[in-house]
Amino acid sequence: MSTFSPSGIRTLPPHVNEPIKGYAPGSPERAALQARLKAMESECPDIPVVIGGKEIRTGDTAKAVSPHKHGHVTATYHKAGPEHVRQAIEASAQAWKEWSEWTWEQRASVFLKAADLLAGPWRDTLNAATMLGQSKTVFQAEIDAACEMADFFRFNPAYARELYTEQPVSTGGTWNQLEYRALEGFVYAVSPFNFTAIGGNLAGSPALMGNTVLWKPAATAMLSGWYTYKLLEEAGLPPGVINFLPGDPVAISDVALSHRDLAGVHFTGSTGVFNAMWGTIGRNMGSYRSYPRIVGETGGKDFMIAHPSADVQAFAVGVVRAAFEYQGQKCSACSRIYVPKSLWPEVRDRMIAMIQDIRMGDVNDFRNFMGAVIDARAFDRIAGYLADGKANARILAGGGTDKGTGYFVQPTLVQTEDPSYRLMCEEIFGPVVTAYVYDDAKWSETLELVDRTSPYALTGAVFSQDRTALAEAHAKLRHAAGNFYVNDKCTGAVVGQQPFGGGRGSGTNDKAGSKLNLLRWVSPRTIKETFVPPKDYRYPFMAE
Ligand code: NAD
């Protein structure tokens, strides 16, 4: 194709966060979404592998089910084998030739259109797919699949533009320029189940910067992953720019990670999987054309700590929301709390009252605050932690599980006297929060304890009305969290407002939905032009 590049320094349509709809009884958005949910329940799409824009039904299939009703199949999907991965690498190389030459405005227009389609006619489809496939309540689906994904698609073009305008200085007689090239090769995007928007962003942000992508969606987020791909296709994404590869992660990764043209990995998921991928890349060094960019946002063991001056109700509500919304399956979910002895009886009793009030069940019933955990493996893992809690600590509320029709785990509050107890240190990824009660006089020591207790450093929150205590928390917890909250819960980061990511075992902290992330997907070329080059090789100092 010939690129359309009219002159002009273009600005973008204003990028503001997509407003969150309320879905209150009687609202038009509620009626529309419920109609889409009903229709989708009987649709069961047959999801193909997509390579170079072509849908391929490999015949090697698996089923996706609703976590809250595991007898209900939401989709069948075809799995890519090693030969499909090789074909996808070839298709991405073909597509790269044109896509990496498109102007940034042309690429941006695809994502800006996708955002508007998503905010409008596609909203119900993406929300319903996220509710049925990942067991999110309407609110959790709305803030993820509709709002966060639209935000990624609108804010990233603005950050890209900002990045492209960063240019070197030029002194007299020369013009220095930076060209932000796409990486040579393909980017391998591997997404988790817990956020529909993350799938769109892992594949979308490298593509926006001119790269072509192999996207392996999570098996347990297949329905929303498929509609995300279709949304981008409808927005005008050319064939082969993002290749959609459901299937066995190990088999797909074996081919992708050992290929000479691997230019980058864009991963979100557990720390163990990311470490294994990094290890594979390390072993393959020497066989790549360039050094692959490795970006991974991984696990967390997120904390909330109350100072004796904290507002008890604000803290208790913050913990309940942060620990139990989406069944504790957010990387930012609160899973350990530190409460001074003086406040503990009130915090405990208020939390127990809220936990007893929480409704859990089928997300089609909008009165529910919680749905089911994602699958049998997660259910068993969390149940194992609960059994440990029963044996070695005290369960103050919840603790029950039921996998009869869906994978349900009650919101659970555990108390331990041992601050290094497993449930205080390990990522559980379920609706379980463990409390450690500290002596009011040991604020400083407790901050140090929070900092060293887990290998992660993703999110954390401090509640206090005392500025001196807050200042100490800021300093002592500087490296304990990449997203740090003051008098607010540790979940709910918004694109453009709280760039997201953590350090230590929580990932490379490249801040999804920010310029820092986009920087990883470009390889700058410096260009120096001299207008009137010298004609004499000799310098003045050489004169007699
Ligand atoms: P997961 O690690 O099980 O899976 C993530 C992706 O990796 C999936 O697509 C999966 O199929 C793939 N995968 C699994 N095994 C693989 C292997 N051996 N080789 C290559 N790919 C493989 O994670 P999950 O259960 O989908 O998501 C939950 C995890 O993600 C939690 O640890 C959570 O903290 C983390 N998470 C982190 C962030 C963040 O921003 N830091 C955001 C969301 C989720």
Coordinates of C-alpha atoms and ligand atoms in Angstrom, one line a residue:
M1 CA 0.0 0.0 0.0
S2 CA 1.1 3.6 -0.4
T3 CA 0.9 5.5 2.9
F4 CA -1.4 8.5 3.1
S5 CA 0.6 11.2 4.8
P6 CA -0.8 14.6 4.4
S7 CA 1.3 17.5 5.8
G8 CA 0.4 18.9 9.2
I9 CA 1.3 18.3 12.8
R10 CA -1.8 16.5 13.9
T11 CA -3.4 16.7 17.4
L12 CA -5.6 13.9 18.6
P13 CA -9.2 13.9 19.7
P14 CA -9.3 14.7 23.5
H15 CA -8.5 11.7 25.6
V16 CA -10.6 11.5 28.8
N17 CA -11.4 8.4 30.9
E18 CA -14.4 6.6 29.6
P19 CA -17.3 7.4 32.0
I20 CA -18.5 4.4 34.1
K21 CA -22.1 3.6 33.5
G22 CA -24.2 2.8 36.6
Y23 CA -26.5 -0.1 35.5
A24 CA -29.1 0.9 38.1
P25 CA -32.5 -0.8 38.0
G26 CA -34.6 0.8 35.2
S27 CA -31.6 2.3 33.4
P28 CA -31.4 1.9 29.6
E29 CA -27.8 0.5 29.8
R30 CA -29.0 -2.2 32.2
A31 CA -31.8 -3.3 29.8
A32 CA -29.4 -3.4 26.9
L33 CA -26.8 -5.4 28.7
Q34 CA -29.3 -7.9 30.1
A35 CA -30.6 -8.5 26.6
R36 CA -27.0 -9.1 25.3
L37 CA -26.3 -11.5 28.2
K38 CA -29.4 -13.5 27.4
A39 CA -28.5 -13.7 23.8
M40 CA -24.9 -14.6 24.4
E41 CA -25.8 -17.4 26.8
S42 CA -27.1 -19.4 23.8
E43 CA -24.5 -18.3 21.2
C44 CA -21.5 -20.5 22.0
P45 CA -19.1 -19.3 19.2
D46 CA -16.7 -21.6 17.6
I47 CA -13.5 -19.6 18.0
P48 CA -10.7 -20.1 15.5
V49 CA -7.0 -19.4 15.4
V50 CA -6.5 -16.2 13.3
I51 CA -3.3 -16.0 11.2
G52 CA -2.7 -13.2 8.7
G53 CA -6.4 -12.4 9.0
K54 CA -7.5 -15.9 8.0
E55 CA -9.6 -17.9 10.4
I56 CA -8.2 -21.4 10.9
R57 CA -10.2 -24.2 12.6
T58 CA -7.5 -26.7 13.6
G59 CA -9.9 -29.3 14.9
D60 CA -8.0 -29.6 18.1
T61 CA -10.6 -28.0 20.3
A62 CA -11.4 -27.2 23.9
K63 CA -14.4 -25.7 25.7
A64 CA -14.6 -22.5 27.7
V65 CA -17.2 -22.5 30.5
S66 CA -18.8 -20.0 33.0
P67 CA -16.9 -20.2 36.3
H68 CA -20.2 -19.6 38.2
K69 CA -22.0 -22.3 36.2
H70 CA -19.3 -24.7 35.0
G71 CA -21.8 -26.9 33.2
H72 CA -22.4 -24.0 30.8
V73 CA -20.2 -23.9 27.8
T74 CA -19.6 -20.3 26.6
A75 CA -17.5 -21.1 23.6
T76 CA -15.5 -23.8 21.8
Y77 CA -12.0 -22.8 20.7
H78 CA -9.5 -24.2 18.3
K79 CA -5.9 -24.6 19.5
A80 CA -2.9 -23.5 17.6
G81 CA -0.1 -26.1 17.2
P82 CA 3.6 -25.4 16.6
E83 CA 3.1 -25.2 12.8
H84 CA 0.5 -22.5 13.3
V85 CA 2.9 -20.5 15.4
R86 CA 5.4 -20.7 12.6
Q87 CA 2.8 -19.6 10.1
A88 CA 1.8 -16.7 12.4
I89 CA 5.4 -15.6 12.6
E90 CA 5.6 -15.6 8.8
A91 CA 2.3 -13.7 8.5
S92 CA 3.5 -11.1 11.1
A93 CA 6.7 -10.6 9.1
Q94 CA 4.6 -10.0 5.9
A95 CA 2.3 -7.6 7.7
W96 CA 5.3 -5.8 9.3
K97 CA 6.6 -4.6 6.0
E98 CA 3.6 -2.2 5.6
W99 CA 2.3 -1.7 9.1
S100 CA 5.7 -0.5 10.4
E101 CA 5.7 2.0 7.6
W102 CA 2.3 3.4 8.3
T103 CA 2.3 6.9 9.8
W104 CA 1.6 7.0 13.5
E105 CA -1.6 8.8 12.9
Q106 CA -2.9 6.0 10.6
R107 CA -2.1 3.4 13.3
A108 CA -3.6 5.5 16.0
S109 CA -6.8 5.9 14.1
V110 CA -7.3 2.1 14.3
F111 CA -7.2 2.2 18.1
L112 CA -9.2 5.4 18.5
K113 CA -11.9 3.9 16.3
A114 CA -11.8 0.7 18.4
A115 CA -12.2 2.8 21.6
D116 CA -15.3 4.5 20.2
L117 CA -16.8 1.2 18.9
L118 CA -16.2 -0.3 22.4
A119 CA -17.7 2.7 24.2
G120 CA -20.7 2.4 21.8
P121 CA -22.0 -0.6 19.9
W122 CA -19.5 -3.1 21.2
R123 CA -19.8 -2.2 24.9
D124 CA -22.5 -4.8 25.8
T125 CA -20.7 -7.6 23.9
L126 CA -17.4 -7.1 25.7
N127 CA -19.1 -6.6 29.1
A128 CA -21.3 -9.6 28.7
A129 CA -18.4 -11.8 27.5
T130 CA -16.4 -10.8 30.6
M131 CA -19.3 -11.5 32.9
L132 CA -20.1 -14.9 31.5
G133 CA -16.6 -16.0 30.7
Q134 CA -14.7 -14.6 33.7
S135 CA -17.5 -14.3 36.3
K136 CA -17.2 -10.5 36.8
T137 CA -20.2 -8.6 38.2
V138 CA -21.5 -5.9 35.9
F139 CA -19.5 -3.2 37.7
Q140 CA -16.3 -5.2 37.5
A141 CA -16.8 -5.9 33.8
E142 CA -17.7 -2.3 33.0
I143 CA -14.6 -0.8 34.7
D144 CA -12.4 -3.4 32.9
A145 CA -13.7 -4.5 29.5
A146 CA -15.5 -1.2 28.6
C147 CA -13.7 1.6 30.4
E148 CA -10.1 0.5 31.0
M149 CA -9.8 -1.0 27.5
A150 CA -11.2 2.2 25.9
D151 CA -8.8 4.2 28.0
F152 CA -5.8 2.2 26.8
F153 CA -6.9 2.7 23.2
R154 CA -7.3 6.4 23.7
F155 CA -4.5 7.3 26.0
N156 CA -1.8 5.3 24.3
P157 CA -2.0 7.3 21.0
A158 CA -1.6 10.5 23.1
Y159 CA 1.4 9.0 24.8
A160 CA 2.9 7.9 21.5
R161 CA 2.5 11.3 20.1
E162 CA 4.2 12.8 23.2
L163 CA 7.1 10.3 22.8
Y164 CA 7.5 11.0 19.1
T165 CA 7.8 14.8 19.8
E166 CA 10.8 14.1 22.0
Q167 CA 13.7 15.2 19.7
P168 CA 17.3 16.0 20.2
V169 CA 18.8 19.5 19.9
S170 CA 20.4 20.7 16.7
T171 CA 23.3 23.1 16.7
G172 CA 24.1 25.4 13.8
G173 CA 24.5 23.7 10.4
T174 CA 23.0 20.4 11.4
W175 CA 19.6 18.9 11.9
N176 CA 19.4 16.0 14.4
Q177 CA 16.3 13.8 14.5
L178 CA 15.1 10.7 16.3
E179 CA 13.0 8.3 14.4
Y180 CA 11.1 5.9 16.6
R181 CA 11.2 2.7 14.6
A182 CA 9.2 -0.5 15.3
L183 CA 11.3 -3.4 16.6
E184 CA 12.6 -5.8 14.0
G185 CA 10.7 -9.0 14.3
F186 CA 7.5 -9.9 16.2
V187 CA 6.3 -9.2 19.8
Y188 CA 4.9 -12.2 21.7
A189 CA 1.9 -11.0 23.9
V190 CA 0.7 -13.4 26.6
S191 CA -2.3 -12.3 28.6
P192 CA -3.9 -13.3 31.9
F193 CA -7.5 -14.2 32.6
N194 CA -8.3 -11.6 35.1
F195 CA -8.6 -8.4 33.0
T196 CA -10.1 -8.3 29.5
A197 CA -8.4 -4.9 29.0
I198 CA -5.0 -6.3 29.7
G199 CA -5.3 -8.6 26.7
G200 CA -6.2 -5.7 24.5
N201 CA -3.3 -3.7 25.8
L202 CA -0.7 -6.4 25.7
A203 CA -1.4 -7.0 22.0
G204 CA -2.4 -3.4 21.2
S205 CA 0.4 -1.2 22.6
P206 CA 3.2 -2.8 20.7
A207 CA 1.0 -2.8 17.5
L208 CA 0.3 0.9 18.0
M209 CA 4.1 1.6 17.9
G210 CA 4.4 -0.2 14.5
N211 CA 5.1 -3.8 15.6
T212 CA 3.3 -7.0 14.6
V213 CA 2.2 -9.3 17.3
L214 CA 1.4 -13.0 18.2
W215 CA -1.2 -12.8 20.9
K216 CA -1.8 -15.9 23.1
P217 CA -4.9 -15.2 25.1
A218 CA -5.7 -17.0 28.4
A219 CA -7.8 -20.1 28.0
T220 CA -10.1 -18.9 30.8
A221 CA -10.7 -15.5 29.2
M222 CA -11.3 -16.9 25.7
L223 CA -14.7 -15.4 25.0
S224 CA -13.7 -11.8 25.8
G225 CA -10.3 -12.3 24.1
W226 CA -12.1 -13.3 20.9
Y227 CA -14.4 -10.4 20.9
T228 CA -11.5 -8.0 21.7
Y229 CA -9.7 -9.4 18.6
K230 CA -12.9 -9.0 16.5
L231 CA -13.3 -5.4 17.8
L232 CA -9.8 -4.5 16.6
E233 CA -10.5 -6.2 13.2
E234 CA -13.7 -4.1 12.8
A235 CA -11.8 -1.0 13.7
G236 CA -9.5 -1.6 10.7
L237 CA -6.5 -3.5 12.0
P238 CA -4.9 -4.9 8.9
P239 CA -4.5 -8.8 8.6
G240 CA -1.4 -10.2 10.3
V241 CA -0.7 -7.2 12.6
I242 CA -2.2 -9.1 15.5
N243 CA -2.4 -12.9 15.1
F244 CA -4.7 -14.6 17.5
L245 CA -3.3 -17.9 18.9
P246 CA -5.3 -19.7 21.5
G247 CA -3.8 -23.0 22.7
D248 CA -1.4 -24.8 24.9
P249 CA 0.9 -22.0 26.4
V250 CA 4.0 -24.3 26.6
A251 CA 3.7 -25.6 23.0
I252 CA 3.1 -22.1 21.6
S253 CA 5.8 -20.5 23.7
D254 CA 8.4 -23.2 22.7
V255 CA 8.2 -22.0 19.1
A256 CA 7.7 -18.3 19.7
L257 CA 10.5 -17.9 22.3
S258 CA 13.1 -19.8 20.4
H259 CA 12.5 -18.0 17.1
R260 CA 15.3 -15.8 15.7
D261 CA 12.8 -12.9 15.1
L262 CA 11.5 -12.7 18.7
A263 CA 11.7 -8.9 19.2
G264 CA 9.9 -8.7 22.5
V265 CA 7.6 -10.3 25.1
H266 CA 4.7 -8.5 26.6
F267 CA 3.4 -10.6 29.5
T268 CA 1.1 -10.3 32.4
G269 CA 0.5 -13.2 34.7
S270 CA 2.1 -15.1 37.5
T271 CA 5.7 -14.6 38.5
G272 CA 6.7 -18.3 38.1
V273 CA 5.5 -18.3 34.4
F274 CA 7.4 -15.1 33.7
N275 CA 10.5 -16.3 35.3
A276 CA 10.3 -19.5 33.2
M277 CA 9.9 -17.4 30.0
W278 CA 12.8 -15.2 30.9
G279 CA 14.9 -18.3 31.6
T280 CA 14.1 -19.7 28.1
I281 CA 15.0 -16.4 26.5
G282 CA 18.3 -16.4 28.4
R283 CA 19.1 -19.9 27.2
N284 CA 18.4 -18.9 23.6
M285 CA 20.6 -15.8 23.7
G286 CA 22.9 -15.8 20.8
S287 CA 20.2 -17.1 18.4
Y288 CA 18.1 -13.9 18.2
R289 CA 18.5 -11.2 15.6
S290 CA 18.2 -8.5 18.3
Y291 CA 18.0 -8.4 22.1
P292 CA 14.3 -9.1 22.9
R293 CA 12.5 -6.5 25.0
I294 CA 11.1 -8.4 28.0
V295 CA 8.2 -6.7 29.7
G296 CA 6.2 -8.6 32.4
E297 CA 3.8 -7.5 35.1
T298 CA 3.4 -10.3 37.5
G299 CA 2.2 -11.3 41.0
G300 CA 1.5 -9.4 44.1
K301 CA 0.9 -9.7 47.9
D302 CA -0.7 -6.4 48.4
F303 CA -1.0 -4.8 51.8
M304 CA -3.1 -2.2 53.7
I305 CA -1.8 -0.8 56.9
A306 CA -3.8 1.3 59.4
H307 CA -2.0 3.7 61.8
P308 CA -3.7 4.3 65.2
S309 CA -5.0 7.6 63.8
A310 CA -6.8 5.9 60.9
D311 CA -10.5 6.3 60.1
V312 CA -11.8 2.9 61.0
Q313 CA -14.8 2.8 58.7
A314 CA -12.8 4.0 55.7
F315 CA -10.1 1.4 56.4
A316 CA -12.6 -1.5 56.9
V317 CA -14.6 -0.6 53.7
G318 CA -11.4 -0.2 51.7
V319 CA -10.2 -3.6 52.8
V320 CA -13.5 -5.3 52.0
R321 CA -13.6 -3.9 48.5
A322 CA -9.9 -4.4 47.8
A323 CA -9.9 -8.0 49.1
F324 CA -13.1 -9.4 47.8
E325 CA -14.1 -7.5 44.6
Y326 CA -13.7 -9.8 41.7
Q327 CA -13.2 -12.6 44.2
G328 CA -9.7 -11.3 45.2
Q329 CA -8.4 -12.1 41.7
K330 CA -6.9 -8.8 40.9
C331 CA -3.1 -8.5 41.0
S332 CA -3.7 -5.5 43.2
A333 CA -6.1 -7.3 45.6
C334 CA -5.5 -6.7 49.2
S335 CA -4.4 -9.9 50.9
R336 CA -2.6 -8.9 54.1
I337 CA -3.6 -6.2 56.6
Y338 CA -1.8 -4.6 59.6
V339 CA -4.0 -3.2 62.3
P340 CA -3.0 -1.6 65.6
K341 CA -4.4 -3.3 68.7
S342 CA -6.4 -0.2 69.7
L343 CA -8.4 -0.3 66.4
W344 CA -8.6 -4.0 65.9
P345 CA -11.9 -4.9 67.7
E346 CA -13.7 -2.2 65.7
V347 CA -12.0 -3.0 62.4
R348 CA -12.7 -6.8 62.9
D349 CA -16.3 -6.4 63.8
R350 CA -17.1 -4.0 61.0
M351 CA -15.4 -6.3 58.5
I352 CA -17.2 -9.4 59.8
A353 CA -20.5 -7.6 59.5
M354 CA -19.8 -6.6 55.9
I355 CA -18.6 -10.0 55.0
Q356 CA -21.8 -11.5 56.4
D357 CA -23.8 -9.1 54.3
I358 CA -22.0 -9.9 51.0
R359 CA -24.0 -11.7 48.3
M360 CA -22.2 -14.1 46.1
G361 CA -23.6 -16.1 43.1
D362 CA -24.4 -16.0 39.4
V363 CA -23.3 -12.7 38.0
N364 CA -26.5 -12.5 36.0
D365 CA -28.1 -11.6 39.3
F366 CA -27.1 -8.0 39.6
R367 CA -27.6 -8.0 43.4
N368 CA -24.5 -10.1 43.8
F369 CA -21.2 -8.4 44.9
M370 CA -19.1 -11.5 44.1
G371 CA -19.1 -14.2 41.5
A372 CA -17.1 -17.4 41.3
V373 CA -13.3 -17.9 41.1
I374 CA -12.0 -18.7 37.7
D375 CA -11.6 -22.5 37.5
A376 CA -11.1 -25.8 39.4
R377 CA -7.4 -25.2 39.7
A378 CA -7.8 -21.9 41.3
F379 CA -10.6 -23.3 43.5
D380 CA -8.4 -26.1 44.8
R381 CA -5.4 -23.8 45.4
I382 CA -7.5 -21.4 47.4
A383 CA -9.2 -24.2 49.3
G384 CA -5.7 -25.4 50.2
Y385 CA -4.9 -22.1 51.8
L386 CA -8.2 -22.1 53.7
A387 CA -7.4 -25.5 55.1
D388 CA -4.0 -24.2 56.2
G389 CA -5.7 -21.2 57.8
K390 CA -8.1 -23.5 59.7
A391 CA -5.2 -25.6 61.0
N392 CA -2.7 -22.9 61.7
A393 CA -4.5 -19.6 62.2
R394 CA -8.0 -18.4 63.1
I395 CA -10.8 -17.9 60.5
L396 CA -12.9 -15.1 61.7
A397 CA -15.4 -15.0 58.8
G398 CA -16.1 -17.0 55.7
G399 CA -13.8 -20.0 55.0
G400 CA -16.5 -22.0 53.1
T401 CA -16.3 -23.3 49.6
D402 CA -18.7 -24.9 47.2
K403 CA -18.0 -26.2 43.7
G404 CA -21.4 -27.8 43.0
T405 CA -22.6 -25.5 40.2
G406 CA -19.8 -23.0 40.2
Y407 CA -16.4 -22.4 41.8
F408 CA -17.5 -20.4 44.8
V409 CA -15.3 -19.4 47.7
Q410 CA -16.7 -17.3 50.5
P411 CA -15.0 -14.0 51.3
T412 CA -12.7 -14.9 54.2
L413 CA -11.0 -13.0 57.0
V414 CA -8.1 -14.8 58.8
Q415 CA -6.1 -13.7 61.8
T416 CA -2.6 -14.8 62.6
E417 CA -0.1 -14.0 65.3
D418 CA 2.8 -14.9 63.1
P419 CA 3.6 -12.1 60.6
S420 CA 5.7 -14.5 58.5
Y421 CA 2.9 -17.1 58.3
R422 CA 2.3 -18.4 54.7
L423 CA -1.0 -16.5 54.2
M424 CA 0.8 -13.2 55.0
C425 CA 3.6 -13.9 52.4
E426 CA 2.3 -15.9 49.4
E427 CA 0.0 -14.8 46.6
I428 CA -3.3 -16.6 47.0
F429 CA -5.3 -14.9 44.2
G430 CA -8.6 -15.5 45.9
P431 CA -11.0 -13.8 48.3
V432 CA -8.9 -14.3 51.4
V433 CA -7.3 -11.6 53.6
T434 CA -5.1 -12.2 56.6
A435 CA -4.8 -9.8 59.5
Y436 CA -1.8 -9.2 61.8
V437 CA -2.5 -7.1 64.8
Y438 CA 0.5 -5.0 66.0
D439 CA 1.3 -3.0 69.2
D440 CA 0.3 0.6 68.7
A441 CA 3.8 1.6 69.9
K442 CA 5.4 -0.4 67.1
W443 CA 4.4 1.7 64.1
S444 CA 8.0 2.0 62.7
E445 CA 8.9 -1.7 63.3
T446 CA 5.6 -2.7 61.6
L447 CA 6.4 -0.6 58.5
E448 CA 9.7 -2.4 58.3
L449 CA 7.9 -5.7 58.7
V450 CA 5.5 -4.9 55.8
D451 CA 8.4 -4.0 53.6
R452 CA 10.3 -7.3 54.1
T453 CA 7.4 -9.8 54.4
S454 CA 6.8 -10.8 50.8
P455 CA 8.9 -11.0 47.6
Y456 CA 6.5 -8.8 45.7
A457 CA 6.1 -5.0 45.5
L458 CA 2.9 -4.3 43.5
T459 CA 0.3 -2.3 45.5
G460 CA 0.0 -1.1 49.1
A461 CA -2.0 1.4 51.1
V462 CA -1.6 3.3 54.3
F463 CA -4.5 4.8 56.3
S464 CA -3.7 7.6 58.8
Q465 CA -4.8 11.1 59.7
D466 CA -1.3 11.9 61.1
R467 CA 1.1 13.6 58.6
T468 CA 4.2 12.5 60.4
A469 CA 3.1 8.9 60.4
L470 CA 2.3 9.2 56.7
A471 CA 5.7 10.7 55.9
E472 CA 7.4 7.8 57.7
A473 CA 5.3 5.3 55.7
H474 CA 6.2 7.0 52.5
A475 CA 9.9 6.6 53.3
K476 CA 9.9 3.1 54.8
L477 CA 7.6 1.7 52.1
R478 CA 9.2 3.4 49.1
H479 CA 10.2 0.2 47.4
A480 CA 7.4 -2.0 48.8
A481 CA 4.8 -1.0 46.1
G482 CA 4.8 0.4 42.6
N483 CA 1.3 1.7 43.2
F484 CA 1.0 3.3 46.7
Y485 CA -2.2 4.6 48.1
V486 CA -2.9 7.0 51.0
N487 CA -6.3 6.7 52.7
D488 CA -7.6 4.7 49.7
K489 CA -7.9 1.0 48.9
C490 CA -5.0 -0.6 47.0
T491 CA -7.0 -1.6 43.9
G492 CA -8.7 0.4 41.1
A493 CA -5.8 2.0 39.2
V494 CA -7.1 4.1 36.3
V495 CA -5.3 4.6 33.0
G496 CA -3.8 8.1 32.8
Q497 CA -4.3 8.6 36.5
Q498 CA -2.3 5.9 38.3
P499 CA 0.1 4.2 35.8
F500 CA 0.2 0.6 36.9
G501 CA 3.0 -1.8 37.8
G502 CA 5.3 -3.0 40.5
G503 CA 8.9 -3.9 41.2
R504 CA 10.8 -6.7 42.9
G505 CA 8.9 -10.0 42.2
S506 CA 6.0 -8.1 40.7
G507 CA 7.5 -7.4 37.3
T508 CA 9.6 -5.1 35.3
N509 CA 7.4 -2.1 36.3
D510 CA 7.0 -0.7 32.8
K511 CA 3.7 0.9 33.8
A512 CA 0.9 -0.3 31.5
G513 CA -1.0 2.5 29.9
S514 CA 1.9 5.0 30.0
K515 CA 4.7 6.4 27.8
L516 CA 7.1 4.3 29.8
N517 CA 5.5 1.1 28.4
L518 CA 5.4 2.4 24.8
L519 CA 9.1 3.2 25.0
R520 CA 9.8 -0.5 25.2
W521 CA 8.3 -1.1 21.8
V522 CA 10.4 1.2 19.7
S523 CA 14.0 1.2 18.6
P524 CA 15.1 4.8 18.0
R525 CA 17.2 5.7 15.1
T526 CA 19.3 8.9 15.4
I527 CA 19.7 10.8 12.2
K528 CA 22.2 13.7 11.8
E529 CA 22.1 15.8 8.6
T530 CA 24.8 18.4 8.0
F531 CA 23.7 21.1 5.6
V532 CA 27.1 22.4 4.5
P533 CA 29.7 19.7 5.1
P534 CA 33.4 20.6 5.5
K535 CA 35.5 20.5 2.4
D536 CA 39.0 20.5 4.0
Y537 CA 40.2 17.6 6.2
R538 CA 42.5 19.9 8.2
Y539 CA 41.5 21.6 11.5
P540 CA 42.5 25.1 12.4
F541 CA 44.8 23.9 15.2
M542 CA 47.0 22.3 12.6
A543 CA 47.9 25.7 11.1
E544 CA 51.5 26.8 11.2
Ligands
NAD1 P1 -0.8 -17.3 34.6 O1 0.6 -17.0 34.8 O2 -1.3 -18.7 35.0 O3 -1.2 -17.2 33.0 C1 -0.9 -16.0 32.3 C2 -0.7 -16.4 30.9 O4 0.5 -17.2 30.7 C3 -1.8 -17.2 30.3 O5 -2.1 -16.8 29.0 C4 -1.3 -18.6 30.3 O6 -1.9 -19.4 29.4 C5 0.2 -18.4 30.0 N1 1.0 -19.4 30.5 C6 0.8 -20.3 31.5 N2 1.8 -21.2 31.6 C7 2.8 -20.8 30.7 C8 4.0 -21.3 30.3 N3 4.6 -22.3 31.0 N4 4.7 -20.6 29.3 C9 4.2 -19.6 28.7 N5 2.9 -19.1 29.0 C10 2.2 -19.7 30.0 O7 -1.6 -16.2 35.3 P2 -3.2 -16.0 35.4 O8 -3.7 -17.0 36.4 O9 -3.8 -15.9 34.1 O10 -3.3 -14.6 36.1 C11 -3.1 -14.4 37.4 C12 -1.7 -13.8 37.7 O11 -1.4 -12.7 36.9 C13 -1.5 -13.4 39.1 O12 -0.2 -13.9 39.6 C14 -1.6 -11.9 39.1 O13 -1.0 -11.3 40.2 C15 -1.0 -11.6 37.8 N6 -1.4 -10.3 37.2 C16 -0.5 -9.3 37.4 C17 -0.9 -8.0 36.9 C18 0.1 -6.9 37.0 O14 -0.2 -5.9 36.4 N7 1.1 -7.0 37.8 C19 -2.1 -7.9 36.3 C20 -3.0 -9.0 36.2 C21 -2.6 -10.2 36.7

